[in-house]
């Protein structure tokens, strides 16, 4: 005999308050994965400027790095990549049976480490780069 659960209305947007750490980890992992896929296409577009020669590629990089918004987006990209990597390692350990009872703590640890690494790298990304 199968059981059915009342999951509420689809329009019940207040349900996010009921999410556990595991659900937030899943949402963040999916989101960061999609962001990394989007970055891949942007990266390929920038690299395609190398077809015109090394000067065009250098000019493209200098033009992009001169923009504050691009440097800010690079910090965001670092945060996305670090979280995705740390959460992926966490998921691998859970799949191997290590730390099953501490999944919430390891998720919060991955968030904390992501924040620490990102904040520590901000000065590196925000300084002007001279080619």
PDB file of C-alpha atoms in Angstrom:
ATOM      1  CA  UNK A   1       0.000   0.000   0.000  1.00  0.00           C
ATOM      2  CA  UNK A   2       1.466   3.305  -0.989  1.00  0.00           C
ATOM      3  CA  UNK A   3       1.372   6.406   1.136  1.00  0.00           C
ATOM      4  CA  UNK A   4       0.622   9.861  -0.078  1.00  0.00           C
ATOM      5  CA  UNK A   5       1.719  13.065   1.564  1.00  0.00           C
ATOM      6  CA  UNK A   6       0.020  16.417   1.527  1.00  0.00           C
ATOM      7  CA  UNK A   7       2.787  18.623   0.205  1.00  0.00           C
ATOM      8  CA  UNK A   8       0.675  21.760   0.161  1.00  0.00           C
ATOM      9  CA  UNK A   9      -0.242  24.011  -2.696  1.00  0.00           C
ATOM     10  CA  UNK A  10       2.302  24.841  -5.368  1.00  0.00           C
ATOM     11  CA  UNK A  11       1.521  28.487  -4.708  1.00  0.00           C
ATOM     12  CA  UNK A  12       2.583  28.141  -1.058  1.00  0.00           C
ATOM     13  CA  UNK A  13       5.791  30.155  -1.311  1.00  0.00           C
ATOM     14  CA  UNK A  14       6.253  30.222   2.469  1.00  0.00           C
ATOM     15  CA  UNK A  15       7.467  26.627   2.476  1.00  0.00           C
ATOM     16  CA  UNK A  16      11.102  27.656   1.995  1.00  0.00           C
ATOM     17  CA  UNK A  17      11.175  28.316   5.744  1.00  0.00           C
ATOM     18  CA  UNK A  18      10.740  24.572   6.294  1.00  0.00           C
ATOM     19  CA  UNK A  19      13.822  23.643   4.235  1.00  0.00           C
ATOM     20  CA  UNK A  20      16.547  21.807   6.079  1.00  0.00           C
ATOM     21  CA  UNK A  21      20.261  22.335   5.531  1.00  0.00           C
ATOM     22  CA  UNK A  22      20.280  19.415   3.087  1.00  0.00           C
ATOM     23  CA  UNK A  23      17.686  21.082   0.883  1.00  0.00           C
ATOM     24  CA  UNK A  24      19.602  24.368   0.896  1.00  0.00           C
ATOM     25  CA  UNK A  25      22.799  22.468   0.038  1.00  0.00           C
ATOM     26  CA  UNK A  26      21.022  20.845  -2.902  1.00  0.00           C
ATOM     27  CA  UNK A  27      19.617  24.183  -4.117  1.00  0.00           C
ATOM     28  CA  UNK A  28      22.983  25.964  -3.809  1.00  0.00           C
ATOM     29  CA  UNK A  29      24.807  23.089  -5.522  1.00  0.00           C
ATOM     30  CA  UNK A  30      22.417  23.133  -8.475  1.00  0.00           C
ATOM     31  CA  UNK A  31      22.563  26.939  -8.707  1.00  0.00           C
ATOM     32  CA  UNK A  32      26.362  27.042  -8.591  1.00  0.00           C
ATOM     33  CA  UNK A  33      26.543  24.294 -11.191  1.00  0.00           C
ATOM     34  CA  UNK A  34      24.391  26.315 -13.590  1.00  0.00           C
ATOM     35  CA  UNK A  35      26.455  29.445 -12.929  1.00  0.00           C
ATOM     36  CA  UNK A  36      29.644  27.535 -13.730  1.00  0.00           C
ATOM     37  CA  UNK A  37      28.129  26.263 -16.976  1.00  0.00           C
ATOM     38  CA  UNK A  38      27.183  29.831 -17.884  1.00  0.00           C
ATOM     39  CA  UNK A  39      30.709  30.982 -17.100  1.00  0.00           C
ATOM     40  CA  UNK A  40      32.093  28.299 -19.385  1.00  0.00           C
ATOM     41  CA  UNK A  41      30.381  29.908 -22.374  1.00  0.00           C
ATOM     42  CA  UNK A  42      31.638  33.361 -21.355  1.00  0.00           C
ATOM     43  CA  UNK A  43      35.142  31.964 -20.978  1.00  0.00           C
ATOM     44  CA  UNK A  44      35.008  30.426 -24.445  1.00  0.00           C
ATOM     45  CA  UNK A  45      33.826  33.753 -25.899  1.00  0.00           C
ATOM     46  CA  UNK A  46      36.773  35.598 -24.350  1.00  0.00           C
ATOM     47  CA  UNK A  47      39.224  32.934 -25.464  1.00  0.00           C
ATOM     48  CA  UNK A  48      37.873  33.168 -29.009  1.00  0.00           C
ATOM     49  CA  UNK A  49      39.427  36.633 -29.241  1.00  0.00           C
ATOM     50  CA  UNK A  50      42.814  34.862 -29.340  1.00  0.00           C
ATOM     51  CA  UNK A  51      42.007  33.735 -32.880  1.00  0.00           C
ATOM     52  CA  UNK A  52      42.706  37.269 -34.084  1.00  0.00           C
ATOM     53  CA  UNK A  53      46.161  37.202 -32.550  1.00  0.00           C
ATOM     54  CA  UNK A  54      47.875  37.736 -29.238  1.00  0.00           C
ATOM     55  CA  UNK A  55      47.398  41.512 -29.335  1.00  0.00           C
ATOM     56  CA  UNK A  56      43.625  41.203 -29.656  1.00  0.00           C
ATOM     57  CA  UNK A  57      43.532  38.726 -26.787  1.00  0.00           C
ATOM     58  CA  UNK A  58      45.688  40.953 -24.573  1.00  0.00           C
ATOM     59  CA  UNK A  59      43.550  43.980 -25.403  1.00  0.00           C
ATOM     60  CA  UNK A  60      40.397  42.027 -24.566  1.00  0.00           C
ATOM     61  CA  UNK A  61      41.789  40.965 -21.205  1.00  0.00           C
ATOM     62  CA  UNK A  62      43.041  44.459 -20.389  1.00  0.00           C
ATOM     63  CA  UNK A  63      39.675  45.952 -21.305  1.00  0.00           C
ATOM     64  CA  UNK A  64      37.790  43.467 -19.146  1.00  0.00           C
ATOM     65  CA  UNK A  65      40.116  43.726 -16.155  1.00  0.00           C
ATOM     66  CA  UNK A  66      39.832  47.526 -16.245  1.00  0.00           C
ATOM     67  CA  UNK A  67      36.113  47.239 -15.428  1.00  0.00           C
ATOM     68  CA  UNK A  68      35.262  47.156 -11.735  1.00  0.00           C
ATOM     69  CA  UNK A  69      32.150  45.093 -12.470  1.00  0.00           C
ATOM     70  CA  UNK A  70      34.213  42.340 -14.091  1.00  0.00           C
ATOM     71  CA  UNK A  71      36.545  42.152 -11.084  1.00  0.00           C
ATOM     72  CA  UNK A  72      33.501  41.990  -8.807  1.00  0.00           C
ATOM     73  CA  UNK A  73      32.041  39.195 -10.928  1.00  0.00           C
ATOM     74  CA  UNK A  74      35.352  37.333 -10.644  1.00  0.00           C
ATOM     75  CA  UNK A  75      35.027  37.407  -6.858  1.00  0.00           C
ATOM     76  CA  UNK A  76      31.524  35.989  -7.254  1.00  0.00           C
ATOM     77  CA  UNK A  77      32.842  33.327  -9.605  1.00  0.00           C
ATOM     78  CA  UNK A  78      35.447  32.352  -7.033  1.00  0.00           C
ATOM     79  CA  UNK A  79      32.756  32.049  -4.350  1.00  0.00           C
ATOM     80  CA  UNK A  80      30.598  29.928  -6.653  1.00  0.00           C
ATOM     81  CA  UNK A  81      33.489  27.641  -7.630  1.00  0.00           C
ATOM     82  CA  UNK A  82      34.777  27.214  -4.070  1.00  0.00           C
ATOM     83  CA  UNK A  83      31.329  26.371  -2.705  1.00  0.00           C
ATOM     84  CA  UNK A  84      30.651  23.949  -5.547  1.00  0.00           C
ATOM     85  CA  UNK A  85      33.971  22.188  -4.950  1.00  0.00           C
ATOM     86  CA  UNK A  86      33.597  22.007  -1.163  1.00  0.00           C
ATOM     87  CA  UNK A  87      29.995  20.851  -1.350  1.00  0.00           C
ATOM     88  CA  UNK A  88      30.969  18.282  -3.974  1.00  0.00           C
ATOM     89  CA  UNK A  89      33.631  16.896  -1.647  1.00  0.00           C
ATOM     90  CA  UNK A  90      31.047  16.864   1.156  1.00  0.00           C
ATOM     91  CA  UNK A  91      28.615  14.944  -1.050  1.00  0.00           C
ATOM     92  CA  UNK A  92      31.332  12.477  -2.037  1.00  0.00           C
ATOM     93  CA  UNK A  93      32.077  11.810   1.621  1.00  0.00           C
ATOM     94  CA  UNK A  94      28.381  11.336   2.379  1.00  0.00           C
ATOM     95  CA  UNK A  95      28.082   8.905  -0.538  1.00  0.00           C
ATOM     96  CA  UNK A  96      31.041   6.980   0.873  1.00  0.00           C
ATOM     97  CA  UNK A  97      29.332   6.831   4.253  1.00  0.00           C
ATOM     98  CA  UNK A  98      31.665   9.258   6.022  1.00  0.00           C
ATOM     99  CA  UNK A  99      29.968  11.896   8.144  1.00  0.00           C
ATOM    100  CA  UNK A 100      26.406  10.788   7.538  1.00  0.00           C
ATOM    101  CA  UNK A 101      25.280  12.041  10.919  1.00  0.00           C
ATOM    102  CA  UNK A 102      27.017  15.423  10.520  1.00  0.00           C
ATOM    103  CA  UNK A 103      25.688  16.508   7.128  1.00  0.00           C
ATOM    104  CA  UNK A 104      24.253  19.774   8.431  1.00  0.00           C
ATOM    105  CA  UNK A 105      27.499  20.685  10.174  1.00  0.00           C
ATOM    106  CA  UNK A 106      29.594  19.935   7.094  1.00  0.00           C
ATOM    107  CA  UNK A 107      27.260  22.027   4.930  1.00  0.00           C
ATOM    108  CA  UNK A 108      27.622  24.971   7.293  1.00  0.00           C
ATOM    109  CA  UNK A 109      31.385  24.382   7.371  1.00  0.00           C
ATOM    110  CA  UNK A 110      31.511  24.510   3.566  1.00  0.00           C
ATOM    111  CA  UNK A 111      29.599  27.814   3.655  1.00  0.00           C
ATOM    112  CA  UNK A 112      31.979  29.190   6.283  1.00  0.00           C
ATOM    113  CA  UNK A 113      35.081  28.116   4.354  1.00  0.00           C
ATOM    114  CA  UNK A 114      33.655  29.556   1.137  1.00  0.00           C
ATOM    115  CA  UNK A 115      33.071  32.883   2.855  1.00  0.00           C
ATOM    116  CA  UNK A 116      36.539  32.927   4.428  1.00  0.00           C
ATOM    117  CA  UNK A 117      38.327  32.083   1.178  1.00  0.00           C
ATOM    118  CA  UNK A 118      36.277  34.614  -0.780  1.00  0.00           C
ATOM    119  CA  UNK A 119      36.813  37.443   1.709  1.00  0.00           C
ATOM    120  CA  UNK A 120      40.541  36.671   1.912  1.00  0.00           C
ATOM    121  CA  UNK A 121      40.836  36.881  -1.884  1.00  0.00           C
ATOM    122  CA  UNK A 122      38.974  40.181  -2.368  1.00  0.00           C
ATOM    123  CA  UNK A 123      42.147  42.337  -2.213  1.00  0.00           C
ATOM    124  CA  UNK A 124      43.771  40.182  -4.887  1.00  0.00           C
ATOM    125  CA  UNK A 125      40.860  40.621  -7.285  1.00  0.00           C
ATOM    126  CA  UNK A 126      40.218  44.295  -6.597  1.00  0.00           C
ATOM    127  CA  UNK A 127      43.719  45.595  -7.248  1.00  0.00           C
ATOM    128  CA  UNK A 128      44.465  47.053 -10.654  1.00  0.00           C
ATOM    129  CA  UNK A 129      46.421  44.678 -12.841  1.00  0.00           C
ATOM    130  CA  UNK A 130      49.169  46.017 -15.026  1.00  0.00           C
ATOM    131  CA  UNK A 131      49.942  43.807 -18.012  1.00  0.00           C
TER     132      UNK A 131
END
